[in-house]
Short mmCIF file of C-alpha atoms in Angstrom, two decimals:
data_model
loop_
_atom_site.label_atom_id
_atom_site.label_comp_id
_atom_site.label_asym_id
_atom_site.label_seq_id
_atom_site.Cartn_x
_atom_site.Cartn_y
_atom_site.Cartn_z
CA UNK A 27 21.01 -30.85 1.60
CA UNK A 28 18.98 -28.39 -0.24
CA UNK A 29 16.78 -26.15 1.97
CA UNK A 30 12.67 -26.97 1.18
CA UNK A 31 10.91 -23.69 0.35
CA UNK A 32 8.84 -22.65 3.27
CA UNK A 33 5.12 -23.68 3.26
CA UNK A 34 3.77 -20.92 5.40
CA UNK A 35 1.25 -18.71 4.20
CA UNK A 36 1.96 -16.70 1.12
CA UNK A 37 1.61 -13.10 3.46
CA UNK A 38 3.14 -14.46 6.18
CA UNK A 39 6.29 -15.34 3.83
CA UNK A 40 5.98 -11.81 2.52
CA UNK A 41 5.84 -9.92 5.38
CA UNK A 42 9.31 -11.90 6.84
CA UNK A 43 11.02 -10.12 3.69
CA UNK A 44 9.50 -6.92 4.14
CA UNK A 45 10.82 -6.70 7.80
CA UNK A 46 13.88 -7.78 6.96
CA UNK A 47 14.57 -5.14 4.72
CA UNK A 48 12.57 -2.07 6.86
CA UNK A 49 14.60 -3.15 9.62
CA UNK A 50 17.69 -2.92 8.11
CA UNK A 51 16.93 0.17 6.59
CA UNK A 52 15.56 1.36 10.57
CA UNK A 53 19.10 0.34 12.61
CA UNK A 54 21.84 1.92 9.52
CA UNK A 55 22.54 -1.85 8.56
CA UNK A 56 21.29 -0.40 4.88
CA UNK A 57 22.17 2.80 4.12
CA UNK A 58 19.82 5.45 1.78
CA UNK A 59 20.85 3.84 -1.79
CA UNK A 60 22.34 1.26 -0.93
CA UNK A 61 21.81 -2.41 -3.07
CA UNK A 62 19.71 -4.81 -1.98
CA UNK A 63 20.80 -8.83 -2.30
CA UNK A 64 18.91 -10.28 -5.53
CA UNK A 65 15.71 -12.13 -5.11
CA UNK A 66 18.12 -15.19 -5.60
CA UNK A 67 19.85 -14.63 -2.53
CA UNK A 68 17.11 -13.25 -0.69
CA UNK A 69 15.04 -16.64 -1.30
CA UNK A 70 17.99 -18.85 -0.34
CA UNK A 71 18.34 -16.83 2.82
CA UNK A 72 15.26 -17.24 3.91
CA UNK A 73 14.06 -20.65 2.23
CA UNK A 74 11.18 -19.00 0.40
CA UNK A 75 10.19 -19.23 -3.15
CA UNK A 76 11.16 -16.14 -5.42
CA UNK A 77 7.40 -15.63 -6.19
CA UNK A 78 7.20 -14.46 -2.60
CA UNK A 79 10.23 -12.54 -2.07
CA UNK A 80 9.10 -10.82 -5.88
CA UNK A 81 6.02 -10.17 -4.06
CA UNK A 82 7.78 -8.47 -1.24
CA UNK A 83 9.74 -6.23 -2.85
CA UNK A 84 7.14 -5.03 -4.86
CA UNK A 85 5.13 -4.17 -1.79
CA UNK A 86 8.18 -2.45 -0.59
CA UNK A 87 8.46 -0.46 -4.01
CA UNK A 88 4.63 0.67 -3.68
CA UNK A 89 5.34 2.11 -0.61
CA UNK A 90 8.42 4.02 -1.89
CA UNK A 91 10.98 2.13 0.31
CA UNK A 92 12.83 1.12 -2.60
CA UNK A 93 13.66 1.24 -6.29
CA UNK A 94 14.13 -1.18 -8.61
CA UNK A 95 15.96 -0.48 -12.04
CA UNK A 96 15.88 -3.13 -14.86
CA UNK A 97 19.43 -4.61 -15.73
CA UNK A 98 20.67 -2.51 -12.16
CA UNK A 99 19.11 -4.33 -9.15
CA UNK A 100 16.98 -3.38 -6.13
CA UNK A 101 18.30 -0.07 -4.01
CA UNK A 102 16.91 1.36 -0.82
CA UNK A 103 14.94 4.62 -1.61
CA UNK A 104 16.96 7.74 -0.45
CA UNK A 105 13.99 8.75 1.79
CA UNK A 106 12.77 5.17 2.94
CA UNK A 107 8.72 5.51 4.00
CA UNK A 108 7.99 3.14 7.16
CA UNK A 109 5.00 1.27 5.22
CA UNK A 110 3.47 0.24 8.06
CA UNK A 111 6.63 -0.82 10.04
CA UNK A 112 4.77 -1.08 13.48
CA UNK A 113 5.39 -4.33 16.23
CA UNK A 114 2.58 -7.11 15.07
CA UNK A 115 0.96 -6.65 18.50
CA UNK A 116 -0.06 -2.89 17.66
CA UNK A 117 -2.25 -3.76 15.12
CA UNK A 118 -3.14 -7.20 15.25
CA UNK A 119 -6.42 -6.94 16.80
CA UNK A 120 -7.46 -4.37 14.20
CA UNK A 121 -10.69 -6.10 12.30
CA UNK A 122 -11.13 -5.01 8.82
CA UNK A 123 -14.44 -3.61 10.42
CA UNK A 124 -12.41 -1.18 13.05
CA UNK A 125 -10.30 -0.85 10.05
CA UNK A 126 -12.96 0.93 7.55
CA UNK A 127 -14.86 2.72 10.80
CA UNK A 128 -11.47 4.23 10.98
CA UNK A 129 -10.46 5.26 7.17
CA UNK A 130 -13.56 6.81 7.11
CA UNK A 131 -13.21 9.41 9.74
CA UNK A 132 -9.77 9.77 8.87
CA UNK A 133 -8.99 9.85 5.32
CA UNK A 134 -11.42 12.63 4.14
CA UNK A 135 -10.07 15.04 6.55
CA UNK A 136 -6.63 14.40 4.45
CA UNK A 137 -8.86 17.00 1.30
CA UNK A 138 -7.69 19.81 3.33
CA UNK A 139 -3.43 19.07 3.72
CA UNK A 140 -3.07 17.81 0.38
CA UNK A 141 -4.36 20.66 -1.24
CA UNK A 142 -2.70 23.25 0.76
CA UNK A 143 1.14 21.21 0.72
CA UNK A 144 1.09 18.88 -1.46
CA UNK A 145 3.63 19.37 -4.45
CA UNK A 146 4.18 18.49 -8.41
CA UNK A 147 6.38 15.09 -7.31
CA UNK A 148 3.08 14.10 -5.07
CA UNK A 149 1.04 14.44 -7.79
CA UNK A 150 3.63 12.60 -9.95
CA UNK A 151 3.47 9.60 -7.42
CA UNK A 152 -0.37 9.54 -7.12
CA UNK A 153 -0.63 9.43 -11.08
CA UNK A 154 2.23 6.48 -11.22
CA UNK A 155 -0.02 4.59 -8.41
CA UNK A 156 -3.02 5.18 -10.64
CA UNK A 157 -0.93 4.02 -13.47
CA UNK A 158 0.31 0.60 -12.34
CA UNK A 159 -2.98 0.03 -10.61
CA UNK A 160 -4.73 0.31 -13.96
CA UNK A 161 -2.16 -2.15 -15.50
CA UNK A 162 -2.19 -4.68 -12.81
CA UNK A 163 -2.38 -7.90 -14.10
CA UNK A 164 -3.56 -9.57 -10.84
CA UNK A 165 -5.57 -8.74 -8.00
CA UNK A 166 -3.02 -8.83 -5.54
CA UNK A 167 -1.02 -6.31 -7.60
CA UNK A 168 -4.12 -4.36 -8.13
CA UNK A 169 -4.47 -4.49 -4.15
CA UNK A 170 -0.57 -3.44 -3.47
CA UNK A 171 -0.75 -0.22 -5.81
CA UNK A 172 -4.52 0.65 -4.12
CA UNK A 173 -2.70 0.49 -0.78
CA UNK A 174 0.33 2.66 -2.52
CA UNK A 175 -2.23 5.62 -3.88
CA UNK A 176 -3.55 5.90 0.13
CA UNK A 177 -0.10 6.13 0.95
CA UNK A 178 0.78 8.45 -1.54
CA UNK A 179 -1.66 10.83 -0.11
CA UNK A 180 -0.79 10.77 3.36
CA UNK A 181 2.62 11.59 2.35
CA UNK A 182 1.15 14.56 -0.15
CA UNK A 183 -0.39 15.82 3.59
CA UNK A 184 3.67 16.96 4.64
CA UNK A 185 2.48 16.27 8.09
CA UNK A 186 4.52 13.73 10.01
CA UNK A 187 1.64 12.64 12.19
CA UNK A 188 -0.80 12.24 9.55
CA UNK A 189 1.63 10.06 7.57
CA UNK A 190 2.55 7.47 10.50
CA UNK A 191 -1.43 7.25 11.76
CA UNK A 192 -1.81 6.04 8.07
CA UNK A 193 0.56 3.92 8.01
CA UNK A 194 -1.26 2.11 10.63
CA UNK A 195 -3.44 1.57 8.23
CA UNK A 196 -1.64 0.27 5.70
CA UNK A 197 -0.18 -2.46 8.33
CA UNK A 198 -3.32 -3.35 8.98
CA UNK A 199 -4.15 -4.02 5.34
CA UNK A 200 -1.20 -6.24 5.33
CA UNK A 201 -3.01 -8.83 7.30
CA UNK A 202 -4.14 -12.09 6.34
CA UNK A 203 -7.69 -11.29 7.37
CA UNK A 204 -7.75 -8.10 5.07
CA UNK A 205 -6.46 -10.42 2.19
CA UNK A 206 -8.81 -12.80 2.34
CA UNK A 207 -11.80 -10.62 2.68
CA UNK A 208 -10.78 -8.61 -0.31
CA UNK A 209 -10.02 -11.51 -2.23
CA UNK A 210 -13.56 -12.92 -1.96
CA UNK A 211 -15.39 -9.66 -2.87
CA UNK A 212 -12.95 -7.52 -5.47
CA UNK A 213 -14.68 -8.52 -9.24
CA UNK A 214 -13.28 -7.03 -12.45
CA UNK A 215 -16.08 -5.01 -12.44
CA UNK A 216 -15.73 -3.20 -8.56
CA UNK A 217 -11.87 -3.02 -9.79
CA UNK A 218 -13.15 -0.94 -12.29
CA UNK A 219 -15.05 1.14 -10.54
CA UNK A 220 -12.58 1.46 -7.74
CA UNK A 221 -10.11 2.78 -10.32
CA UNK A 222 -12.55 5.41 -10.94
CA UNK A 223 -13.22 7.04 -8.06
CA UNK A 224 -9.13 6.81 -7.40
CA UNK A 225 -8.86 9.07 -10.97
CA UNK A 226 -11.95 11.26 -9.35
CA UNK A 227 -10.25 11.83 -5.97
CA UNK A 228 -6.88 12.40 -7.90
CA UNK A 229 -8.10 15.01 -10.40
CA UNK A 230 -10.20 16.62 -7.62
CA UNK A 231 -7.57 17.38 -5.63
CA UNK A 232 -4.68 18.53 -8.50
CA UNK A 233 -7.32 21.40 -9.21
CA UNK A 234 -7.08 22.30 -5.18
CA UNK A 235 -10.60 21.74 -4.71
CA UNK A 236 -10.48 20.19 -1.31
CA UNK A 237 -14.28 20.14 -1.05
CA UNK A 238 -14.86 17.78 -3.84
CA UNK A 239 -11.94 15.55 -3.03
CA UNK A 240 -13.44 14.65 0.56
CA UNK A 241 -16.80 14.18 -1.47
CA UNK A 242 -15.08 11.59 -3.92
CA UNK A 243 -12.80 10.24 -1.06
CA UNK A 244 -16.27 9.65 1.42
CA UNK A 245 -17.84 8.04 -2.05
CA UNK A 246 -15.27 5.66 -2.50
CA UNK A 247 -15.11 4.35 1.36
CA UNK A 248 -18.32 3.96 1.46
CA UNK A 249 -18.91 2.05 -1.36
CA UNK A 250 -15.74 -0.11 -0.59
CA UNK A 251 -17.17 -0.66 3.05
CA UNK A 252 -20.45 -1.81 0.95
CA UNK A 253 -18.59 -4.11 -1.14
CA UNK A 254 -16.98 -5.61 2.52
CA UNK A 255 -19.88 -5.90 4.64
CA UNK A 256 -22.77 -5.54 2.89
CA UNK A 257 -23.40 -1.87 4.13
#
């Protein structure tokens, strides 16, 4: 008897596929480079439609846990990021209110460690995040490559700590809650604006002006958090 897809929500469904694979990658089941199963086999195994295993892994490749090559399959990154691999409990009393009190302390104080350490491949990866943002063709896609750029500079910070505070964030923003909130309130027109203040933080800090970048960075939370709640 054929298996019926499972009906839970669509990032509940996602996240199972995301642990699954962070996991495996965590205990050595997976080793750096190693192939992934195809979304085929990854839906059967878990009774969920491909849409949502796609979905998944593409998560997982915004984060830099994995790459995907056309005509090759799906391989675990050398240098697999955590992308918010925390236990549920950690995080999931984290409103998206606490959540944007929080970026905005913390992510303008990141100016300072990108420009001092970060190198030519971060830039690379901030301007690829940029990139696919600007070419998403949905909002959720838009959402998972917004998530990526954040990432991308915590990582361009070289400080351990830094990096896995952020990724608390970006667990958070993997919540159902966050979803929904940003799907009522992201138009084409904030996406467009959004995707310009990303290019202003990114160019400010490629010229090392650290200064300017926590201006643009400030900017942009604030006018996200206005977008959110109305202030």
């Amino acid at each position: 008897m054929t298996a019926t897809p499972n009906r839970m929500p669509p990032r509940e469904s996602t996240q199972r596929i995301r642990d699954f694979i962070i996991h495996a990658a965590t205990n050595g089941t997976l080793a750096p480079g190693a192939k992934l199963p195809t979304e085929r086999e990854l839906a059967k195994r878990f009774a969920l439609p491909r849409n949502a295993v796609r979905k998944a892994l593409s998560q997982l490749e915004a984060e830099g846990s994995i790459t995907r090559h056309v005509g090759r399959g799906t391989f675990l990154a050398n240098h697999t990021g955590t992308g918010g691999d925390f236990p549920a409990d950690s995080v999931s009393h984290t409103s998206p209110a606490e959540l944007m009190e929080a970026r905005l302390r913390l992510e303008p104080t990141l100016a300072e460690l990108v420009v001092t350490n970060a190198t030519q491949a971060d830039f690379d990866r901030m301007e690829m995040c940029l990139e696919k943002a600007e070419k998403a063709a949905t909002l959720d896609e838009f959402e998972l490559w917004d998530a990526a750029l954040h990432q991308a500079l915590a990582a361009a910070t070289h400080n351990r700590f830094v990096i896995r505070v952020l990724d608390m964030v970006t667990a958070v923003r993997h919540q159902s809650e966050w979803g929904k909130l940003k799907d009522r309130i992201v138009t084409p027109e904030r996406r467009l604006k959004y995707q310009e203040e990303h290019r202003d933080i990114v160019r400010a800090l490629k010229d090392r002006d650290a200064d300017r970048a926590r201006a643009f960075i400030v900017t942009h939370l604030q006018h996200a958090r206005r977008n959110l709640f109305g202030y």
